[in-house]
Short mmCIF file of C-alpha atoms in Angstrom, two decimals:
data_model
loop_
_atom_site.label_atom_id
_atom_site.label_comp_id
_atom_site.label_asym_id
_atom_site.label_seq_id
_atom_site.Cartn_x
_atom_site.Cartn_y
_atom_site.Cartn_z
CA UNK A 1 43.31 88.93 44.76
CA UNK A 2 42.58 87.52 41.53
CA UNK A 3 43.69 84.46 40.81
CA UNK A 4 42.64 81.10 40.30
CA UNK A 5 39.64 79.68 42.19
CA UNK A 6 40.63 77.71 45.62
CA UNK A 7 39.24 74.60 43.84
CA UNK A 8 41.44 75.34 40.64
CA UNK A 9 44.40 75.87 42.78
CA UNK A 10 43.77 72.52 44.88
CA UNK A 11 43.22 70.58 41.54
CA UNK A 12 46.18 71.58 40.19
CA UNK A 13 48.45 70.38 43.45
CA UNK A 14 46.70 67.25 44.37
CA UNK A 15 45.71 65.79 41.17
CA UNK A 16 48.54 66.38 39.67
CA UNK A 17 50.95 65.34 43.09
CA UNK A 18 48.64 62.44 42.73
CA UNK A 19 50.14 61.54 39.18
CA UNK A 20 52.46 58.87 38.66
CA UNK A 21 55.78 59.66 37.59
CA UNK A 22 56.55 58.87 33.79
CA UNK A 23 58.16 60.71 31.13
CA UNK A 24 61.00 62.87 30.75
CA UNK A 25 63.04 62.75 33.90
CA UNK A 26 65.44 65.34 35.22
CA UNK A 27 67.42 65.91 38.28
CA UNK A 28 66.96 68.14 41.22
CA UNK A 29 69.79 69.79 43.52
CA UNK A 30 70.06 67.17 45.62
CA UNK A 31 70.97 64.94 42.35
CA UNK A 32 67.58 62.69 42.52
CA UNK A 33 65.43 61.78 40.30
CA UNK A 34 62.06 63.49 39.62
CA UNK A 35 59.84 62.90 36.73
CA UNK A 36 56.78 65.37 34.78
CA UNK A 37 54.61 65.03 37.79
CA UNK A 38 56.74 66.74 40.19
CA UNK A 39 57.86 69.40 37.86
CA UNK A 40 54.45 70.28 36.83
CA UNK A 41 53.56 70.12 40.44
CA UNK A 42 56.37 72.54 41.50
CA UNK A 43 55.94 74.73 38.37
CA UNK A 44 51.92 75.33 38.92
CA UNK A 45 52.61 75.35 42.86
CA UNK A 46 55.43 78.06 42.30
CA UNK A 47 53.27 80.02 39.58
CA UNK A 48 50.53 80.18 42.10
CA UNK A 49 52.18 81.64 44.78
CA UNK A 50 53.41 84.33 42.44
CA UNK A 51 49.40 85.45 43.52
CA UNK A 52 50.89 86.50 47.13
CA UNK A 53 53.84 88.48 45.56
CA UNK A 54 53.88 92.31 45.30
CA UNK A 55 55.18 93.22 41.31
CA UNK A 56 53.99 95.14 38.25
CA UNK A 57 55.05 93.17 35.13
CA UNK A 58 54.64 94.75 31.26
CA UNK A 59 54.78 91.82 28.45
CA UNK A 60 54.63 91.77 24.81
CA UNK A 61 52.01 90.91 22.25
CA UNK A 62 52.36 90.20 18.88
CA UNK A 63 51.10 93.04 16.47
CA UNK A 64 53.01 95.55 18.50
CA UNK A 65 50.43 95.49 21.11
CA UNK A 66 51.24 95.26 24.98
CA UNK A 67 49.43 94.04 28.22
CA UNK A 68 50.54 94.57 32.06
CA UNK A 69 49.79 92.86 35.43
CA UNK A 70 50.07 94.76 38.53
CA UNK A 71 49.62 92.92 42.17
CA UNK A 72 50.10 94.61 45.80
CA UNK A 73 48.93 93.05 49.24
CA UNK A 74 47.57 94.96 52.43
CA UNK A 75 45.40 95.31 51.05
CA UNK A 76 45.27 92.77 48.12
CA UNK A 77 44.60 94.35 44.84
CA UNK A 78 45.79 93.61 41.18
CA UNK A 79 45.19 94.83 37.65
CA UNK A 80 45.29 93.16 34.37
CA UNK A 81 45.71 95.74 31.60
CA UNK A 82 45.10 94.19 27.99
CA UNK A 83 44.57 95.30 24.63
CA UNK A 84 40.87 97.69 24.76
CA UNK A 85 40.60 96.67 28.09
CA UNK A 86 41.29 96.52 32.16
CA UNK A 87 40.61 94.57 34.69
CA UNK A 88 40.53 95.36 38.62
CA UNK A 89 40.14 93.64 41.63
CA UNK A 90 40.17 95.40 45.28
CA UNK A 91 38.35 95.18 48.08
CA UNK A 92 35.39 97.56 46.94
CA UNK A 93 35.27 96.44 43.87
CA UNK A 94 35.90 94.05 40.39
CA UNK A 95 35.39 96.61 37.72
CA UNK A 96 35.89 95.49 33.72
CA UNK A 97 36.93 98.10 31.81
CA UNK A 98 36.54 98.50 27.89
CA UNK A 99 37.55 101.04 25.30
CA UNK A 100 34.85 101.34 22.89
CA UNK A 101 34.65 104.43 20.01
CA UNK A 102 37.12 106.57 21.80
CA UNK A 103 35.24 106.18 25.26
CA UNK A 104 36.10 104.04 28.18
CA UNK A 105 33.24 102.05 30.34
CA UNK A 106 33.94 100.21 33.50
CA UNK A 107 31.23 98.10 34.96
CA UNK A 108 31.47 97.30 38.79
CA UNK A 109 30.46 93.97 40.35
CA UNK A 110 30.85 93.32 44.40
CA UNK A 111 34.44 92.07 44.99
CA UNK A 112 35.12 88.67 46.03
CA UNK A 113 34.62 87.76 49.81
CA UNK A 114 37.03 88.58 52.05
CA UNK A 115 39.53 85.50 51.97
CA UNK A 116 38.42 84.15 48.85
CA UNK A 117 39.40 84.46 44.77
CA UNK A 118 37.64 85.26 41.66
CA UNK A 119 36.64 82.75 39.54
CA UNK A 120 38.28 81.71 36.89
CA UNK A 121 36.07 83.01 34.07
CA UNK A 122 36.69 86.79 35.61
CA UNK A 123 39.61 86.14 33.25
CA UNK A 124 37.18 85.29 30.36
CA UNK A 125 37.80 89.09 28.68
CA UNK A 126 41.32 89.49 29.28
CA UNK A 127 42.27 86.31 27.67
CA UNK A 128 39.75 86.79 24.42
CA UNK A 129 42.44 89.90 23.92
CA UNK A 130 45.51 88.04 24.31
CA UNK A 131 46.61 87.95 28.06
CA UNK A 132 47.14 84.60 29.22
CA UNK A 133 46.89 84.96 32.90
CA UNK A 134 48.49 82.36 35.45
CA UNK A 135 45.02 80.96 36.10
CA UNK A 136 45.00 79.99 32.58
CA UNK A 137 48.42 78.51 32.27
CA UNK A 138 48.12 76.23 35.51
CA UNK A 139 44.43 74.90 34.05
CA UNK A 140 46.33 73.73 31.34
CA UNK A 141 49.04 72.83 32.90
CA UNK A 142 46.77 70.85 34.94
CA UNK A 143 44.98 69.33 31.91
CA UNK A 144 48.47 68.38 30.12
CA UNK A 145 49.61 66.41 32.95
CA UNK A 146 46.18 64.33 33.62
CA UNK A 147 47.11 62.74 29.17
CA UNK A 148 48.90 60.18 29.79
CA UNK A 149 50.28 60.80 25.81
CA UNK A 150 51.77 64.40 26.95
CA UNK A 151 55.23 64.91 26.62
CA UNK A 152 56.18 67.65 28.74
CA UNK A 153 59.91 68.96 29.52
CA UNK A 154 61.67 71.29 31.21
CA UNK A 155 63.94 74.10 30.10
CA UNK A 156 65.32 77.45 30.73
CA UNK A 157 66.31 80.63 29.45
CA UNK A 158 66.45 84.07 30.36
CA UNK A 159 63.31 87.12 30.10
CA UNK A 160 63.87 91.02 30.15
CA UNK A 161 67.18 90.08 32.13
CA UNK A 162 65.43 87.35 34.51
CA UNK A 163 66.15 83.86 34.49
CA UNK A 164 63.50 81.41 33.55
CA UNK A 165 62.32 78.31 34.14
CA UNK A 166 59.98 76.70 31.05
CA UNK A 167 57.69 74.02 30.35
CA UNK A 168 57.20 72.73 26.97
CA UNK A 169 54.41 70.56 26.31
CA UNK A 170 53.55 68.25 23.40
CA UNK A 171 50.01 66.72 23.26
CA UNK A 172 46.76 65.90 21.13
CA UNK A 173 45.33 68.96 22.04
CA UNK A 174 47.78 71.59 21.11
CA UNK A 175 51.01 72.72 22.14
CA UNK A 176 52.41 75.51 24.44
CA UNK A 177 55.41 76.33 26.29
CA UNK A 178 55.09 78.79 29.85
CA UNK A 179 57.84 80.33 31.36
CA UNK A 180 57.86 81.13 34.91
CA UNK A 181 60.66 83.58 36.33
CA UNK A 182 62.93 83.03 39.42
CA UNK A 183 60.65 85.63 41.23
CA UNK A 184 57.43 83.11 40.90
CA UNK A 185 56.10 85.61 38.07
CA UNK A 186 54.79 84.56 34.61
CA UNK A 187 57.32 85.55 31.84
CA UNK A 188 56.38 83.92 28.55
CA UNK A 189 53.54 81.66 27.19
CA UNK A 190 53.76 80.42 23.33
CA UNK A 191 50.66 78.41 22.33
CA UNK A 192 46.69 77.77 21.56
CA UNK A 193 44.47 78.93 24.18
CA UNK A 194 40.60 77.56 23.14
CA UNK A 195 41.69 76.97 19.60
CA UNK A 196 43.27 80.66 18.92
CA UNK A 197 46.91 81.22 18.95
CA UNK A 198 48.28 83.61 21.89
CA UNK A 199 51.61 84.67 22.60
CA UNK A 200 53.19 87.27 25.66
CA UNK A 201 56.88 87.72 26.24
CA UNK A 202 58.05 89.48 30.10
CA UNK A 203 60.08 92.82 28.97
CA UNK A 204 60.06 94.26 32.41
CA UNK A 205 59.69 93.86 36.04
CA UNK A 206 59.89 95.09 38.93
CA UNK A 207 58.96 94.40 42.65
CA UNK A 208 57.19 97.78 43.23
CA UNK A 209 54.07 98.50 41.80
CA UNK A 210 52.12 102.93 41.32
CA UNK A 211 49.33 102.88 43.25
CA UNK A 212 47.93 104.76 40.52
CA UNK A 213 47.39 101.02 38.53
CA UNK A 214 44.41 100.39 40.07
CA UNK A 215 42.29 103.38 39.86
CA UNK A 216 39.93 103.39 36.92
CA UNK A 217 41.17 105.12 33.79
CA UNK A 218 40.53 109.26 33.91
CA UNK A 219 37.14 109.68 32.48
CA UNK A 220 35.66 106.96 32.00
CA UNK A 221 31.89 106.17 32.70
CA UNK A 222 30.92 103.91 35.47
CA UNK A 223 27.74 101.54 35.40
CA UNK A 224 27.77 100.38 39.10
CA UNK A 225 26.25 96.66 39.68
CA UNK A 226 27.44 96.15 43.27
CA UNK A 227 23.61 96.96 45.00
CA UNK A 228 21.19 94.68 44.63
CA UNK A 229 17.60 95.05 46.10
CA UNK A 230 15.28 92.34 47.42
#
């Protein structure tokens, strides 16, 4: 389903397990002490899994303007609604959708292979129009936690009625905060994403998800790129 890449997802658990600890410090429920590394680690490992969970989640832009993720499994298939946009990934298919002078066109490419995830850059659209997908966040997650100058630190606080877990990060390259919800699922992100400003808030969830989410909008025209010919 998409997601992060399997090398994306292994970077961002072993390089940054492989971190040492410094910075701010907190302490887990069995009172010990665990530093940035390990909550990075367990906030991009926990944020990654959301990619196994069933859910439809709606989120706020600024401007007025909204975006939605929708996952289900057996078979795996999610959709990233955005601003003049879709995205869908199912077994027959990854189709990109976009609205253009009042008509909607969804190009088709083959879906990934069975087992596997889209790349990253499947994303590419959906985050030039303001949703930050999890992908995104643990890259730079990732890339926070590899400068040795970050300051990162952990908070929480509480999204369309779901509690949240947070991490704020201070560095040279720009600041964000994410917020990850009890469920695993992404609930906030406040920051620069490739020099522009972006900003989602969760206001609602839920752990069923219409079938109806990942069918291609009515009427739109299809330009099908799955065949290719030797």
């Amino acid at each position: 389903m998409p997601a992060a890449s399997t090398t994306l997802r292994m970077l961002a658990v072993s390089v940054i397990a492989s971190l040492t600890v410094t910075g701010c410090q907190a302490l887990d429920d069995a009172g010990r002490s665990i530093g940035r590394a390990d909550l990075v680690n367990d906030f991009a490992a926990r944020l990654d899994r959301s990619l196994e969970l069933t859910y439809s989640a709606d989120y706020q832009l600024p401007g007025g303007q909204t975006a939605s993720i929708a996952q289900a499994q057996d078979p795996a298939r999610s959709a990233y609604r955005y601003p003049g946009g879709r995205l869908t990934v199912t077994a027959d298919a990854t189709a990109q959708c976009e609205a253009t002078g009042g008509r909607t066109i969804c190009t088709l490419v083959p879906p990934p292979a069975p087992g596997s995830k889209p790349a990253v850059t499947v994303f590419a659209e959906a985050k030039r129009r303001g949703l930050v997908t999890p992908p995104v966040v643990v890259g730079m997650l990732t890339t926070a936690a590899l400068d040795p100058e970050a300051v990162i630190e952990q908070s929480d606080t509480t999204l369309a009625g779901h509690h949240a877990t947070c991490m704020d990060v201070e560095q040279a390259a720009g600041d964000f905060s994410a917020c990850m919800t009890t469920e695993g699922v992404l609930g906030s992100f406040t920051g620069e994403v490739d020099g522009k400003p972006m900003e989602l808030t969760l206001s609602r969830y839920s752990d069923t998800v219409d079938g109806a989410a990942f069918d291609l909008p009515s009427g739109a025209g299809v330009v099908d790129r799955r065949t290719t010919t030797s």
